[in-house]
JSON list of C-alpha atoms in Angstrom, two decimals:
[
{"chain": "A", "resi": 1, "resn": "MET", "atom": "CA", "xyz": [-49.04, -203.73, 36.47]},
{"chain": "A", "resi": 2, "resn": "GLU", "atom": "CA", "xyz": [-49.95, -207.07, 37.35]},
{"chain": "A", "resi": 3, "resn": "ARG", "atom": "CA", "xyz": [-49.00, -207.89, 41.09]},
{"chain": "A", "resi": 4, "resn": "GLU", "atom": "CA", "xyz": [-47.46, -211.83, 41.07]},
{"chain": "A", "resi": 5, "resn": "LYS", "atom": "CA", "xyz": [-49.20, -213.97, 43.47]},
{"chain": "A", "resi": 6, "resn": "GLU", "atom": "CA", "xyz": [-46.98, -215.28, 46.33]},
{"chain": "A", "resi": 7, "resn": "LEU", "atom": "CA", "xyz": [-45.95, -218.72, 46.58]},
{"chain": "A", "resi": 8, "resn": "VAL", "atom": "CA", "xyz": [-46.23, -221.47, 49.71]},
{"chain": "A", "resi": 9, "resn": "ARG", "atom": "CA", "xyz": [-44.49, -224.98, 49.47]},
{"chain": "A", "resi": 10, "resn": "ILE", "atom": "CA", "xyz": [-45.70, -227.36, 51.32]},
{"chain": "A", "resi": 11, "resn": "CYS", "atom": "CA", "xyz": [-42.83, -227.58, 53.40]},
{"chain": "A", "resi": 12, "resn": "ASP", "atom": "CA", "xyz": [-43.14, -224.22, 54.56]},
{"chain": "A", "resi": 13, "resn": "LEU", "atom": "CA", "xyz": [-46.35, -224.96, 55.54]},
{"chain": "A", "resi": 14, "resn": "LYS", "atom": "CA", "xyz": [-44.76, -227.20, 57.81]},
{"chain": "A", "resi": 15, "resn": "GLU", "atom": "CA", "xyz": [-43.67, -224.60, 59.69]},
{"chain": "A", "resi": 16, "resn": "LYS", "atom": "CA", "xyz": [-46.25, -222.22, 59.97]},
{"chain": "A", "resi": 17, "resn": "GLU", "atom": "CA", "xyz": [-48.23, -222.91, 63.07]},
{"chain": "A", "resi": 18, "resn": "VAL", "atom": "CA", "xyz": [-52.61, -222.54, 62.87]},
{"chain": "A", "resi": 19, "resn": "ILE", "atom": "CA", "xyz": [-54.55, -220.26, 64.56]},
{"chain": "A", "resi": 20, "resn": "ASN", "atom": "CA", "xyz": [-58.68, -220.78, 64.54]},
{"chain": "A", "resi": 21, "resn": "ILE", "atom": "CA", "xyz": [-60.16, -216.86, 64.73]},
{"chain": "A", "resi": 22, "resn": "CYS", "atom": "CA", "xyz": [-63.13, -218.23, 65.84]},
{"chain": "A", "resi": 23, "resn": "ASP", "atom": "CA", "xyz": [-61.68, -219.09, 69.32]},
{"chain": "A", "resi": 24, "resn": "CYS", "atom": "CA", "xyz": [-58.25, -217.62, 68.43]},
{"chain": "A", "resi": 25, "resn": "LYS", "atom": "CA", "xyz": [-57.02, -221.13, 69.86]},
{"chain": "A", "resi": 26, "resn": "ARG", "atom": "CA", "xyz": [-53.74, -222.43, 68.21]},
{"chain": "A", "resi": 27, "resn": "LEU", "atom": "CA", "xyz": [-54.37, -226.27, 66.83]},
{"chain": "A", "resi": 28, "resn": "GLY", "atom": "CA", "xyz": [-50.86, -226.64, 65.85]},
{"chain": "A", "resi": 29, "resn": "CYS", "atom": "CA", "xyz": [-48.62, -226.94, 63.54]},
{"chain": "A", "resi": 30, "resn": "VAL", "atom": "CA", "xyz": [-49.28, -228.12, 58.77]},
{"chain": "A", "resi": 31, "resn": "SER", "atom": "CA", "xyz": [-48.61, -232.51, 59.21]},
{"chain": "A", "resi": 32, "resn": "ASP", "atom": "CA", "xyz": [-49.63, -233.02, 55.91]},
{"chain": "A", "resi": 33, "resn": "VAL", "atom": "CA", "xyz": [-52.09, -231.29, 52.99]},
{"chain": "A", "resi": 34, "resn": "VAL", "atom": "CA", "xyz": [-54.64, -233.22, 52.00]},
{"chain": "A", "resi": 35, "resn": "ILE", "atom": "CA", "xyz": [-54.58, -233.05, 47.26]},
{"chain": "A", "resi": 36, "resn": "ASN", "atom": "CA", "xyz": [-57.29, -233.22, 45.11]},
{"chain": "A", "resi": 37, "resn": "CYS", "atom": "CA", "xyz": [-55.10, -235.04, 42.41]},
{"chain": "A", "resi": 38, "resn": "GLU", "atom": "CA", "xyz": [-57.74, -234.94, 39.67]},
{"chain": "A", "resi": 39, "resn": "THR", "atom": "CA", "xyz": [-57.53, -230.67, 39.67]},
{"chain": "A", "resi": 40, "resn": "GLY", "atom": "CA", "xyz": [-53.75, -230.84, 41.46]},
{"chain": "A", "resi": 41, "resn": "CYS", "atom": "CA", "xyz": [-54.84, -228.22, 44.40]},
{"chain": "A", "resi": 42, "resn": "VAL", "atom": "CA", "xyz": [-54.47, -228.03, 47.76]},
{"chain": "A", "resi": 43, "resn": "SER", "atom": "CA", "xyz": [-57.86, -229.64, 49.13]},
{"chain": "A", "resi": 44, "resn": "ALA", "atom": "CA", "xyz": [-57.31, -229.23, 53.18]},
{"chain": "A", "resi": 45, "resn": "LEU", "atom": "CA", "xyz": [-54.44, -229.03, 55.46]},
{"chain": "A", "resi": 46, "resn": "ILE", "atom": "CA", "xyz": [-53.80, -232.27, 58.52]},
{"chain": "A", "resi": 47, "resn": "VAL", "atom": "CA", "xyz": [-52.81, -230.62, 61.19]},
{"chain": "A", "resi": 48, "resn": "PRO", "atom": "CA", "xyz": [-52.03, -233.57, 64.87]},
{"chain": "A", "resi": 49, "resn": "GLY", "atom": "CA", "xyz": [-54.89, -233.27, 67.26]},
{"chain": "A", "resi": 50, "resn": "PRO", "atom": "CA", "xyz": [-54.47, -233.36, 71.20]},
{"chain": "A", "resi": 51, "resn": "GLY", "atom": "CA", "xyz": [-52.73, -235.81, 72.71]},
{"chain": "A", "resi": 52, "resn": "ARG", "atom": "CA", "xyz": [-55.15, -238.63, 74.69]},
{"chain": "A", "resi": 53, "resn": "PHE", "atom": "CA", "xyz": [-53.55, -238.01, 77.85]},
{"chain": "A", "resi": 54, "resn": "CYS", "atom": "CA", "xyz": [-51.19, -235.84, 78.62]},
{"chain": "A", "resi": 55, "resn": "PHE", "atom": "CA", "xyz": [-49.37, -236.10, 74.89]},
{"chain": "A", "resi": 56, "resn": "PHE", "atom": "CA", "xyz": [-47.53, -239.41, 76.44]},
{"chain": "A", "resi": 57, "resn": "LEU", "atom": "CA", "xyz": [-49.45, -241.52, 74.75]},
{"chain": "A", "resi": 58, "resn": "GLY", "atom": "CA", "xyz": [-49.94, -240.56, 70.95]},
{"chain": "A", "resi": 59, "resn": "ARG", "atom": "CA", "xyz": [-52.78, -239.22, 69.15]},
{"chain": "A", "resi": 60, "resn": "ASP", "atom": "CA", "xyz": [-55.84, -240.73, 67.80]},
{"chain": "A", "resi": 61, "resn": "THR", "atom": "CA", "xyz": [-57.17, -237.57, 66.43]},
{"chain": "A", "resi": 62, "resn": "GLU", "atom": "CA", "xyz": [-56.51, -234.93, 64.32]},
{"chain": "A", "resi": 63, "resn": "TYR", "atom": "CA", "xyz": [-57.92, -231.97, 62.54]},
{"chain": "A", "resi": 64, "resn": "VAL", "atom": "CA", "xyz": [-59.29, -231.65, 58.47]},
{"chain": "A", "resi": 65, "resn": "ILE", "atom": "CA", "xyz": [-59.60, -227.82, 57.74]},
{"chain": "A", "resi": 66, "resn": "PRO", "atom": "CA", "xyz": [-60.65, -227.17, 54.85]},
{"chain": "A", "resi": 67, "resn": "TRP", "atom": "CA", "xyz": [-59.26, -224.91, 52.04]},
{"chain": "A", "resi": 68, "resn": "CYS", "atom": "CA", "xyz": [-61.62, -222.98, 52.28]},
{"chain": "A", "resi": 69, "resn": "CYS", "atom": "CA", "xyz": [-61.51, -222.45, 55.89]},
{"chain": "A", "resi": 70, "resn": "VAL", "atom": "CA", "xyz": [-57.98, -220.74, 55.55]},
{"chain": "A", "resi": 71, "resn": "GLU", "atom": "CA", "xyz": [-58.48, -216.64, 55.80]},
{"chain": "A", "resi": 72, "resn": "GLN", "atom": "CA", "xyz": [-54.82, -215.66, 55.46]},
{"chain": "A", "resi": 73, "resn": "ILE", "atom": "CA", "xyz": [-51.79, -217.72, 55.42]},
{"chain": "A", "resi": 74, "resn": "GLY", "atom": "CA", "xyz": [-48.97, -215.15, 57.15]},
{"chain": "A", "resi": 75, "resn": "ARG", "atom": "CA", "xyz": [-45.19, -215.54, 57.52]},
{"chain": "A", "resi": 76, "resn": "ASP", "atom": "CA", "xyz": [-45.12, -217.44, 61.35]},
{"chain": "A", "resi": 77, "resn": "ILE", "atom": "CA", "xyz": [-49.56, -218.05, 60.94]},
{"chain": "A", "resi": 78, "resn": "ILE", "atom": "CA", "xyz": [-52.24, -219.38, 59.40]},
{"chain": "A", "resi": 79, "resn": "LEU", "atom": "CA", "xyz": [-54.75, -218.11, 60.44]},
{"chain": "A", "resi": 80, "resn": "VAL", "atom": "CA", "xyz": [-58.52, -220.48, 59.76]},
{"chain": "A", "resi": 81, "resn": "ARG", "atom": "CA", "xyz": [-61.59, -219.60, 60.36]},
{"chain": "A", "resi": 82, "resn": "VAL", "atom": "CA", "xyz": [-63.51, -223.29, 61.67]},
{"chain": "A", "resi": 83, "resn": "ASP", "atom": "CA", "xyz": [-65.83, -225.26, 63.97]},
{"chain": "A", "resi": 84, "resn": "VAL", "atom": "CA", "xyz": [-62.97, -227.26, 65.39]},
{"chain": "A", "resi": 85, "resn": "GLU", "atom": "CA", "xyz": [-66.22, -229.79, 66.04]},
{"chain": "A", "resi": 86, "resn": "LYS", "atom": "CA", "xyz": [-66.35, -230.45, 62.68]},
{"chain": "A", "resi": 87, "resn": "VAL", "atom": "CA", "xyz": [-63.03, -231.00, 61.56]},
{"chain": "A", "resi": 88, "resn": "LEU", "atom": "CA", "xyz": [-61.56, -232.57, 64.18]},
{"chain": "A", "resi": 89, "resn": "VAL", "atom": "CA", "xyz": [-61.89, -236.24, 62.89]},
{"chain": "A", "resi": 90, "resn": "LYS", "atom": "CA", "xyz": [-60.19, -239.83, 64.22]},
{"chain": "A", "resi": 91, "resn": "CYS", "atom": "CA", "xyz": [-57.04, -240.57, 62.47]},
{"chain": "A", "resi": 92, "resn": "GLU", "atom": "CA", "xyz": [-57.25, -243.21, 59.51]},
{"chain": "A", "resi": 93, "resn": "TRP", "atom": "CA", "xyz": [-54.16, -244.74, 60.13]}
]
């Protein structure tokens, strides 16, 4: 009997904290996802970047983590393997 794949909803992803296993640092919680409209697959996770000044003035960067960098999705956390400098980008909005 083939084991069923576990399904995860986008709203469930937004409740999970993202941890980079390269340096064991917390990046934050998922705020959005990027979906490829042609394939219907998730392409990347979006996590807000660090605040500008003690988190008072908002954020102007975000982590765009390619789906292929997601190592494991657990009950409370998502483990990723990324080079933080490469996935930290200026917000486009």
